[in-house]
Structure formats: C-alpha cells, structure tokens
Amino acid sequence: MATQPQNGKQRIDPLTRARQQMVERLRSKGINDARTLEAMMAIPRHLFVEEALQTRAYDDHPLPIGFGQTISQPFMVAWMTQLLGVEQHHRVLEIGAGSGYQTAILAYLAKAVYAIERIPELARKAQQRMEQLGFDHVLIKVADGTLGWAEYAPYDGILVAAGSPEIPNPLLDQLVIGGRLVIPVGDDKQQELLRVTKRETENLIEDAGPCVFVKLIGEHGWRE
C-alpha cells in the first residue's frame, strides 16, 4: 500500500515495490500477455506464504508451503497462465491448488474457477485466502485431481500444477472442444510442460519446455 509522506512524494511499501520488480522481471523473461501481467501485479503473493518467508515472496523461486508442497515460482505461474489463455468468460479447472496463489491468478482472469487440492489443510487455507481477496466465484474441494470435477464440466481451460506420468484422460474428457489443458508430464524428477488443445479428432499437443513439479498423486497420476 502506498503512503504519502510529509514532503509530498509518494512512498511505495517494500512488498509492493518487490511485486512491481517481479512483474518487470517476468516481462523481461518473455511474459507478454497484458492480462497475465496485470493479474501477477494485482495478486499479493506474500499473502500465500508463511510470514517468515514474505520478504522472499517475489523472488523467482518456489517456496515451501508445508506437507512437502511448494508455491510455484512466479515465472512458472505466469507462463502456465499465459499458455492457458484465460478469457473473461472462461470457466477454469485447476488441479493442485496448494496455497491458492495460482487459483487467485486464475480467479482474477476468469468467470469461474473450480480447484481441487488433495491435502485438506491446504485446501482450507486456500479457500480462506479466496474469501480474503473477495473472490466469490471460486470453489475448492478436497479430492483426487486426476479425476477432474465432472459436476461442473466442461471447462474452457484446465491447469495442472503437479507433474503427471501421463495426460489423465478424465481431464481431456472435461474440456470443451477448443479448450486447453496445461500440464507437466514426465517422471518424478523432471517433466515437460505440455499444452493440449482439444479437437474433434486429433488433439494438438505443444511442448512448452522443461519444468519440475511435485508429483500428481491419484488414480490417473502417481501412486503414493
């Protein structure tokens, strides 16, 4: 939050300045979608980590959030969001809500967001953060994300924030024709970030580069 000191010059608090610097860094690394950059500037990432880590919230690194999970580095959040191509009328499914940071970025951009998290405590905290930010168009539930959320399908976009050994068929089934699935696929050490565009016949699969995510646990992912 900016303050107005006595000399009349506006002073920006350190966390806001750090967020501005983060956005400039994202732009320099190839994030060029204006709406994605706007969302990254609007959502306060420091609210999604423990207080002791808040001064590091805008560094371009993942950070621990407990339970062996992490909040993804800002570049990966922005890159996946840009690849998904979220529009204002879209309904989006997120698999692996974690802290809720990526959820909030999607909520800033989309008409409705449905998110799945398998760890109850993380899901509870993420939902609290959505309420804190005033996002009343987000639903988060505890479930096996590899099965998707058929009740609200089909979706315009699906984003998976965990690495899978293969593309889960239930997620493809829950996309609209022309919808996009962004998902890391590979082994438990490194994955390739894929963008799958659903088509009437053969789906379009694009490789967006290497990445490293925690494992996607579930019936159509990794076993415990």
PDB file of C-alpha atoms in Angstrom:
ATOM      1  CA  MET A   1       0.000   0.000   0.000  1.00  0.00           C
ATOM      2  CA  ALA A   2       1.389   3.387  -0.948  1.00  0.00           C
ATOM      3  CA  THR A   3       1.730   6.126   1.666  1.00  0.00           C
ATOM      4  CA  GLN A   4       2.012   9.905   1.331  1.00  0.00           C
ATOM      5  CA  PRO A   5       4.874  11.310   3.426  1.00  0.00           C
ATOM      6  CA  GLN A   6       5.040  14.906   4.566  1.00  0.00           C
ATOM      7  CA  ASN A   7       7.348  16.044   1.757  1.00  0.00           C
ATOM      8  CA  GLY A   8       4.617  15.205  -0.792  1.00  0.00           C
ATOM      9  CA  LYS A   9       6.480  12.414  -2.538  1.00  0.00           C
ATOM     10  CA  GLN A  10       4.701   9.097  -2.727  1.00  0.00           C
ATOM     11  CA  ARG A  11       6.449   6.252  -0.942  1.00  0.00           C
ATOM     12  CA  ILE A  12       5.757   2.661  -2.010  1.00  0.00           C
ATOM     13  CA  ASP A  13       5.986  -0.061   0.608  1.00  0.00           C
ATOM     14  CA  PRO A  14       8.726  -2.679   0.062  1.00  0.00           C
ATOM     15  CA  LEU A  15       6.363  -5.548  -0.806  1.00  0.00           C
ATOM     16  CA  THR A  16       4.559  -3.524  -3.463  1.00  0.00           C
ATOM     17  CA  ARG A  17       7.886  -2.436  -4.919  1.00  0.00           C
ATOM     18  CA  ALA A  18       9.065  -6.054  -4.895  1.00  0.00           C
ATOM     19  CA  ARG A  19       5.893  -7.079  -6.765  1.00  0.00           C
ATOM     20  CA  GLN A  20       6.496  -4.367  -9.370  1.00  0.00           C
ATOM     21  CA  GLN A  21      10.035  -5.631  -9.833  1.00  0.00           C
ATOM     22  CA  MET A  22       8.730  -9.186 -10.157  1.00  0.00           C
ATOM     23  CA  VAL A  23       6.399  -8.130 -12.974  1.00  0.00           C
ATOM     24  CA  GLU A  24       9.202  -6.318 -14.776  1.00  0.00           C
ATOM     25  CA  ARG A  25      11.337  -9.445 -14.461  1.00  0.00           C
ATOM     26  CA  LEU A  26       8.524 -11.566 -15.878  1.00  0.00           C
ATOM     27  CA  ARG A  27       8.189  -9.192 -18.826  1.00  0.00           C
ATOM     28  CA  SER A  28      11.933  -9.417 -19.493  1.00  0.00           C
ATOM     29  CA  LYS A  29      11.719 -13.230 -19.459  1.00  0.00           C
ATOM     30  CA  GLY A  30       9.063 -13.367 -22.165  1.00  0.00           C
ATOM     31  CA  ILE A  31       5.725 -12.992 -20.406  1.00  0.00           C
ATOM     32  CA  ASN A  32       3.977 -10.627 -22.808  1.00  0.00           C
ATOM     33  CA  ASP A  33       0.268 -11.216 -22.221  1.00  0.00           C
ATOM     34  CA  ALA A  34      -1.085  -7.989 -20.736  1.00  0.00           C
ATOM     35  CA  ARG A  35      -3.844  -9.652 -18.707  1.00  0.00           C
ATOM     36  CA  THR A  36      -1.429 -12.176 -17.189  1.00  0.00           C
ATOM     37  CA  LEU A  37       0.949  -9.398 -16.153  1.00  0.00           C
ATOM     38  CA  GLU A  38      -1.970  -7.413 -14.721  1.00  0.00           C
ATOM     39  CA  ALA A  39      -3.030 -10.401 -12.624  1.00  0.00           C
ATOM     40  CA  MET A  40       0.510 -11.000 -11.383  1.00  0.00           C
ATOM     41  CA  MET A  41       0.673  -7.363 -10.270  1.00  0.00           C
ATOM     42  CA  ALA A  42      -2.770  -7.413  -8.675  1.00  0.00           C
ATOM     43  CA  ILE A  43      -2.445 -10.549  -6.543  1.00  0.00           C
ATOM     44  CA  PRO A  44      -0.244 -10.148  -3.419  1.00  0.00           C
ATOM     45  CA  ARG A  45       1.894 -13.312  -3.463  1.00  0.00           C
ATOM     46  CA  HIS A  46       3.224 -12.645   0.035  1.00  0.00           C
ATOM     47  CA  LEU A  47      -0.210 -13.498   1.466  1.00  0.00           C
ATOM     48  CA  PHE A  48       0.217 -17.078   0.250  1.00  0.00           C
ATOM     49  CA  VAL A  49       3.372 -17.927   2.216  1.00  0.00           C
ATOM     50  CA  GLU A  50       4.224 -18.008   5.888  1.00  0.00           C
ATOM     51  CA  GLU A  51       5.077 -14.658   7.447  1.00  0.00           C
ATOM     52  CA  ALA A  52       8.743 -15.619   7.837  1.00  0.00           C
ATOM     53  CA  LEU A  53       9.009 -16.050   4.053  1.00  0.00           C
ATOM     54  CA  GLN A  54       7.147 -12.926   2.982  1.00  0.00           C
ATOM     55  CA  THR A  55      10.271 -10.921   2.200  1.00  0.00           C
ATOM     56  CA  ARG A  56      11.195 -13.661  -0.324  1.00  0.00           C
ATOM     57  CA  ALA A  57       7.718 -13.920  -1.830  1.00  0.00           C
ATOM     58  CA  TYR A  58       8.573 -12.009  -5.010  1.00  0.00           C
ATOM     59  CA  ASP A  59      11.867 -13.747  -5.743  1.00  0.00           C
ATOM     60  CA  ASP A  60      11.652 -16.032  -8.774  1.00  0.00           C
ATOM     61  CA  HIS A  61      11.819 -19.259  -6.791  1.00  0.00           C
ATOM     62  CA  PRO A  62       9.350 -21.813  -5.432  1.00  0.00           C
ATOM     63  CA  LEU A  63       8.809 -21.653  -1.678  1.00  0.00           C
ATOM     64  CA  PRO A  64       7.665 -24.317   0.810  1.00  0.00           C
ATOM     65  CA  ILE A  65       4.048 -24.252   1.996  1.00  0.00           C
ATOM     66  CA  GLY A  66       4.163 -27.373   4.194  1.00  0.00           C
ATOM     67  CA  PHE A  67       3.151 -31.002   3.658  1.00  0.00           C
ATOM     68  CA  GLY A  68       6.012 -31.451   1.196  1.00  0.00           C
ATOM     69  CA  GLN A  69       4.390 -28.985  -1.224  1.00  0.00           C
ATOM     70  CA  THR A  70       5.549 -25.688  -2.725  1.00  0.00           C
ATOM     71  CA  ILE A  71       4.187 -22.488  -4.175  1.00  0.00           C
ATOM     72  CA  SER A  72       5.459 -22.372  -7.766  1.00  0.00           C
ATOM     73  CA  GLN A  73       7.967 -19.747  -8.834  1.00  0.00           C
ATOM     74  CA  PRO A  74       6.315 -16.609 -10.248  1.00  0.00           C
ATOM     75  CA  PHE A  75       7.635 -17.222 -13.768  1.00  0.00           C
ATOM     76  CA  MET A  76       6.082 -20.696 -13.924  1.00  0.00           C
ATOM     77  CA  VAL A  77       2.743 -19.377 -12.626  1.00  0.00           C
ATOM     78  CA  ALA A  78       2.761 -16.625 -15.240  1.00  0.00           C
ATOM     79  CA  TRP A  79       3.969 -18.918 -18.040  1.00  0.00           C
ATOM     80  CA  MET A  80       1.266 -21.532 -17.372  1.00  0.00           C
ATOM     81  CA  THR A  81      -1.369 -18.808 -17.153  1.00  0.00           C
ATOM     82  CA  GLN A  82      -0.241 -17.284 -20.432  1.00  0.00           C
ATOM     83  CA  LEU A  83      -0.260 -20.702 -22.117  1.00  0.00           C
ATOM     84  CA  LEU A  84      -3.802 -21.350 -20.879  1.00  0.00           C
ATOM     85  CA  GLY A  85      -5.043 -18.133 -22.497  1.00  0.00           C
ATOM     86  CA  VAL A  86      -7.772 -17.354 -19.958  1.00  0.00           C
ATOM     87  CA  GLU A  87     -10.544 -15.021 -21.122  1.00  0.00           C
ATOM     88  CA  GLN A  88     -13.127 -13.192 -19.007  1.00  0.00           C
ATOM     89  CA  HIS A  89     -15.978 -15.570 -19.885  1.00  0.00           C
ATOM     90  CA  HIS A  90     -13.980 -18.749 -19.239  1.00  0.00           C
ATOM     91  CA  ARG A  91     -14.700 -21.421 -16.685  1.00  0.00           C
ATOM     92  CA  VAL A  92     -11.434 -22.942 -15.490  1.00  0.00           C
ATOM     93  CA  LEU A  93     -10.474 -26.052 -13.519  1.00  0.00           C
ATOM     94  CA  GLU A  94      -7.249 -26.100 -11.503  1.00  0.00           C
ATOM     95  CA  ILE A  95      -5.682 -29.322 -10.240  1.00  0.00           C
ATOM     96  CA  GLY A  96      -3.373 -28.912  -7.246  1.00  0.00           C
ATOM     97  CA  ALA A  97      -4.496 -25.662  -5.644  1.00  0.00           C
ATOM     98  CA  GLY A  98      -1.790 -25.776  -2.958  1.00  0.00           C
ATOM     99  CA  SER A  99      -1.525 -22.349  -1.327  1.00  0.00           C
ATOM    100  CA  GLY A 100      -4.157 -20.918  -3.661  1.00  0.00           C
ATOM    101  CA  TYR A 101      -1.829 -18.449  -5.412  1.00  0.00           C
ATOM    102  CA  GLN A 102      -2.324 -19.853  -8.904  1.00  0.00           C
ATOM    103  CA  THR A 103      -6.026 -20.171  -8.073  1.00  0.00           C
ATOM    104  CA  ALA A 104      -6.169 -16.454  -7.296  1.00  0.00           C
ATOM    105  CA  ILE A 105      -4.387 -15.546 -10.536  1.00  0.00           C
ATOM    106  CA  LEU A 106      -6.955 -17.584 -12.475  1.00  0.00           C
ATOM    107  CA  ALA A 107      -9.807 -16.090 -10.443  1.00  0.00           C
ATOM    108  CA  TYR A 108      -8.638 -12.587 -11.353  1.00  0.00           C
ATOM    109  CA  LEU A 109      -8.929 -13.505 -15.039  1.00  0.00           C
ATOM    110  CA  ALA A 110     -11.833 -15.961 -15.357  1.00  0.00           C
ATOM    111  CA  LYS A 111     -15.587 -16.019 -14.841  1.00  0.00           C
ATOM    112  CA  ALA A 112     -15.451 -19.072 -12.567  1.00  0.00           C
ATOM    113  CA  VAL A 113     -12.682 -21.224 -11.089  1.00  0.00           C
ATOM    114  CA  TYR A 114     -13.020 -24.724  -9.697  1.00  0.00           C
ATOM    115  CA  ALA A 115      -9.949 -26.024  -7.865  1.00  0.00           C
ATOM    116  CA  ILE A 116      -9.026 -29.386  -6.394  1.00  0.00           C
ATOM    117  CA  GLU A 117      -6.469 -29.982  -3.645  1.00  0.00           C
ATOM    118  CA  ARG A 118      -5.832 -33.387  -2.062  1.00  0.00           C
ATOM    119  CA  ILE A 119      -4.457 -32.050   1.266  1.00  0.00           C
ATOM    120  CA  PRO A 120      -7.355 -30.800   3.444  1.00  0.00           C
ATOM    121  CA  GLU A 121      -5.372 -28.203   5.417  1.00  0.00           C
ATOM    122  CA  LEU A 122      -4.009 -26.592   2.256  1.00  0.00           C
ATOM    123  CA  ALA A 123      -7.476 -26.564   0.697  1.00  0.00           C
ATOM    124  CA  ARG A 124      -8.929 -24.896   3.804  1.00  0.00           C
ATOM    125  CA  LYS A 125      -6.285 -22.168   3.852  1.00  0.00           C
ATOM    126  CA  ALA A 126      -6.610 -21.592   0.115  1.00  0.00           C
ATOM    127  CA  GLN A 127     -10.365 -21.114   0.432  1.00  0.00           C
ATOM    128  CA  GLN A 128      -9.817 -18.631   3.265  1.00  0.00           C
ATOM    129  CA  ARG A 129      -7.457 -16.639   1.066  1.00  0.00           C
ATOM    130  CA  MET A 130     -10.028 -16.550  -1.737  1.00  0.00           C
ATOM    131  CA  GLU A 131     -12.536 -15.096   0.700  1.00  0.00           C
ATOM    132  CA  GLN A 132      -9.946 -12.610   1.989  1.00  0.00           C
ATOM    133  CA  LEU A 133      -9.381 -11.390  -1.573  1.00  0.00           C
ATOM    134  CA  GLY A 134     -13.110 -11.189  -2.311  1.00  0.00           C
ATOM    135  CA  PHE A 135     -13.200 -13.966  -4.913  1.00  0.00           C
ATOM    136  CA  ASP A 136     -16.691 -15.401  -4.504  1.00  0.00           C
ATOM    137  CA  HIS A 137     -16.582 -17.210  -7.858  1.00  0.00           C
ATOM    138  CA  VAL A 138     -14.074 -19.854  -6.699  1.00  0.00           C
ATOM    139  CA  LEU A 139     -14.895 -23.314  -5.360  1.00  0.00           C
ATOM    140  CA  ILE A 140     -12.194 -25.520  -3.822  1.00  0.00           C
ATOM    141  CA  LYS A 141     -12.688 -29.138  -2.816  1.00  0.00           C
ATOM    142  CA  VAL A 142     -10.558 -31.974  -1.442  1.00  0.00           C
ATOM    143  CA  ALA A 143     -10.426 -34.838  -3.930  1.00  0.00           C
ATOM    144  CA  ASP A 144      -8.351 -36.816  -6.435  1.00  0.00           C
ATOM    145  CA  GLY A 145      -7.497 -34.175  -9.022  1.00  0.00           C
ATOM    146  CA  THR A 146      -6.691 -36.715 -11.732  1.00  0.00           C
ATOM    147  CA  LEU A 147     -10.425 -37.456 -11.934  1.00  0.00           C
ATOM    148  CA  GLY A 148     -11.295 -33.811 -12.568  1.00  0.00           C
ATOM    149  CA  TRP A 149     -14.582 -32.311 -11.402  1.00  0.00           C
ATOM    150  CA  ALA A 150     -17.250 -33.675 -13.715  1.00  0.00           C
ATOM    151  CA  GLU A 151     -20.104 -31.895 -11.936  1.00  0.00           C
ATOM    152  CA  TYR A 152     -19.133 -28.527 -13.416  1.00  0.00           C
ATOM    153  CA  ALA A 153     -17.650 -29.701 -16.731  1.00  0.00           C
ATOM    154  CA  PRO A 154     -16.995 -28.866 -19.481  1.00  0.00           C
ATOM    155  CA  TYR A 155     -14.239 -26.321 -18.895  1.00  0.00           C
ATOM    156  CA  ASP A 156     -12.612 -23.801 -21.213  1.00  0.00           C
ATOM    157  CA  GLY A 157      -9.256 -24.447 -19.608  1.00  0.00           C
ATOM    158  CA  ILE A 158      -7.640 -26.858 -17.159  1.00  0.00           C
ATOM    159  CA  LEU A 159      -4.358 -26.118 -15.397  1.00  0.00           C
ATOM    160  CA  VAL A 160      -2.479 -28.865 -13.538  1.00  0.00           C
ATOM    161  CA  ALA A 161       0.091 -27.670 -11.002  1.00  0.00           C
ATOM    162  CA  ALA A 162       1.729 -31.060 -10.400  1.00  0.00           C
ATOM    163  CA  GLY A 163       3.744 -33.450 -12.549  1.00  0.00           C
ATOM    164  CA  SER A 164       1.982 -36.458 -14.064  1.00  0.00           C
ATOM    165  CA  PRO A 165       3.421 -39.573 -15.729  1.00  0.00           C
ATOM    166  CA  GLU A 166       0.824 -39.172 -18.486  1.00  0.00           C
ATOM    167  CA  ILE A 167      -2.077 -36.989 -19.564  1.00  0.00           C
ATOM    168  CA  PRO A 168      -5.131 -38.039 -17.495  1.00  0.00           C
ATOM    169  CA  ASN A 169      -7.997 -38.926 -19.840  1.00  0.00           C
ATOM    170  CA  PRO A 170     -10.707 -37.659 -17.444  1.00  0.00           C
ATOM    171  CA  LEU A 171      -9.260 -34.150 -17.760  1.00  0.00           C
ATOM    172  CA  LEU A 172      -9.334 -34.260 -21.548  1.00  0.00           C
ATOM    173  CA  ASP A 173     -12.917 -35.523 -21.396  1.00  0.00           C
ATOM    174  CA  GLN A 174     -13.916 -32.484 -19.322  1.00  0.00           C
ATOM    175  CA  LEU A 175     -12.612 -29.888 -21.798  1.00  0.00           C
ATOM    176  CA  VAL A 176     -14.740 -28.096 -24.368  1.00  0.00           C
ATOM    177  CA  ILE A 177     -13.686 -28.508 -27.987  1.00  0.00           C
ATOM    178  CA  GLY A 178     -11.025 -25.849 -28.466  1.00  0.00           C
ATOM    179  CA  GLY A 179     -10.274 -25.818 -24.734  1.00  0.00           C
ATOM    180  CA  ARG A 180      -6.726 -26.064 -23.397  1.00  0.00           C
ATOM    181  CA  LEU A 181      -5.053 -28.286 -20.831  1.00  0.00           C
ATOM    182  CA  VAL A 182      -1.697 -27.139 -19.443  1.00  0.00           C
ATOM    183  CA  ILE A 183       0.088 -29.941 -17.596  1.00  0.00           C
ATOM    184  CA  PRO A 184       3.636 -31.060 -16.663  1.00  0.00           C
ATOM    185  CA  VAL A 185       4.228 -34.629 -17.918  1.00  0.00           C
ATOM    186  CA  GLY A 186       7.298 -36.781 -17.256  1.00  0.00           C
ATOM    187  CA  ASP A 187       8.996 -38.725 -14.483  1.00  0.00           C
ATOM    188  CA  ASP A 188       9.232 -37.801 -10.818  1.00  0.00           C
ATOM    189  CA  LYS A 189      12.441 -35.776 -11.363  1.00  0.00           C
ATOM    190  CA  GLN A 190      11.628 -33.563 -14.355  1.00  0.00           C
ATOM    191  CA  GLN A 191       8.733 -33.003 -16.719  1.00  0.00           C
ATOM    192  CA  GLU A 192       7.903 -31.256 -19.963  1.00  0.00           C
ATOM    193  CA  LEU A 193       5.211 -28.611 -19.759  1.00  0.00           C
ATOM    194  CA  LEU A 194       2.581 -29.513 -22.344  1.00  0.00           C
ATOM    195  CA  ARG A 195      -0.290 -27.504 -23.759  1.00  0.00           C
ATOM    196  CA  VAL A 196      -3.010 -29.741 -25.154  1.00  0.00           C
ATOM    197  CA  THR A 197      -5.728 -28.155 -27.282  1.00  0.00           C
ATOM    198  CA  LYS A 198      -8.772 -30.388 -27.601  1.00  0.00           C
ATOM    199  CA  ARG A 199     -10.009 -31.016 -31.129  1.00  0.00           C
ATOM    200  CA  GLU A 200     -12.809 -33.016 -32.696  1.00  0.00           C
ATOM    201  CA  THR A 201     -10.320 -35.579 -33.947  1.00  0.00           C
ATOM    202  CA  GLU A 202      -6.629 -35.480 -33.020  1.00  0.00           C
ATOM    203  CA  ASN A 203      -5.678 -33.159 -30.162  1.00  0.00           C
ATOM    204  CA  LEU A 204      -2.889 -30.623 -30.657  1.00  0.00           C
ATOM    205  CA  ILE A 205      -0.011 -31.173 -28.212  1.00  0.00           C
ATOM    206  CA  GLU A 206       2.653 -28.473 -27.834  1.00  0.00           C
ATOM    207  CA  ASP A 207       5.831 -28.721 -25.747  1.00  0.00           C
ATOM    208  CA  ALA A 208       6.410 -25.526 -23.747  1.00  0.00           C
ATOM    209  CA  GLY A 209       9.710 -26.561 -22.177  1.00  0.00           C
ATOM    210  CA  PRO A 210      11.162 -28.398 -19.173  1.00  0.00           C
ATOM    211  CA  CYS A 211       9.882 -27.952 -15.634  1.00  0.00           C
ATOM    212  CA  VAL A 212       9.978 -29.582 -12.208  1.00  0.00           C
ATOM    213  CA  PHE A 213       6.838 -30.082 -10.123  1.00  0.00           C
ATOM    214  CA  VAL A 214       5.809 -32.194  -7.173  1.00  0.00           C
ATOM    215  CA  LYS A 215       4.072 -35.424  -8.153  1.00  0.00           C
ATOM    216  CA  LEU A 216       0.423 -35.519  -9.185  1.00  0.00           C
ATOM    217  CA  ILE A 217      -0.993 -38.179  -6.881  1.00  0.00           C
ATOM    218  CA  GLY A 218      -4.133 -40.043  -7.929  1.00  0.00           C
ATOM    219  CA  GLU A 219      -5.792 -42.772  -9.910  1.00  0.00           C
ATOM    220  CA  HIS A 220      -4.544 -41.381 -13.241  1.00  0.00           C
ATOM    221  CA  GLY A 221      -1.267 -39.995 -11.879  1.00  0.00           C
ATOM    222  CA  TRP A 222       1.353 -41.273  -9.460  1.00  0.00           C
ATOM    223  CA  ARG A 223       0.577 -43.646  -6.623  1.00  0.00           C
ATOM    224  CA  GLU A 224       1.570 -42.565  -3.117  1.00  0.00           C
TER     225      GLU A 224
END
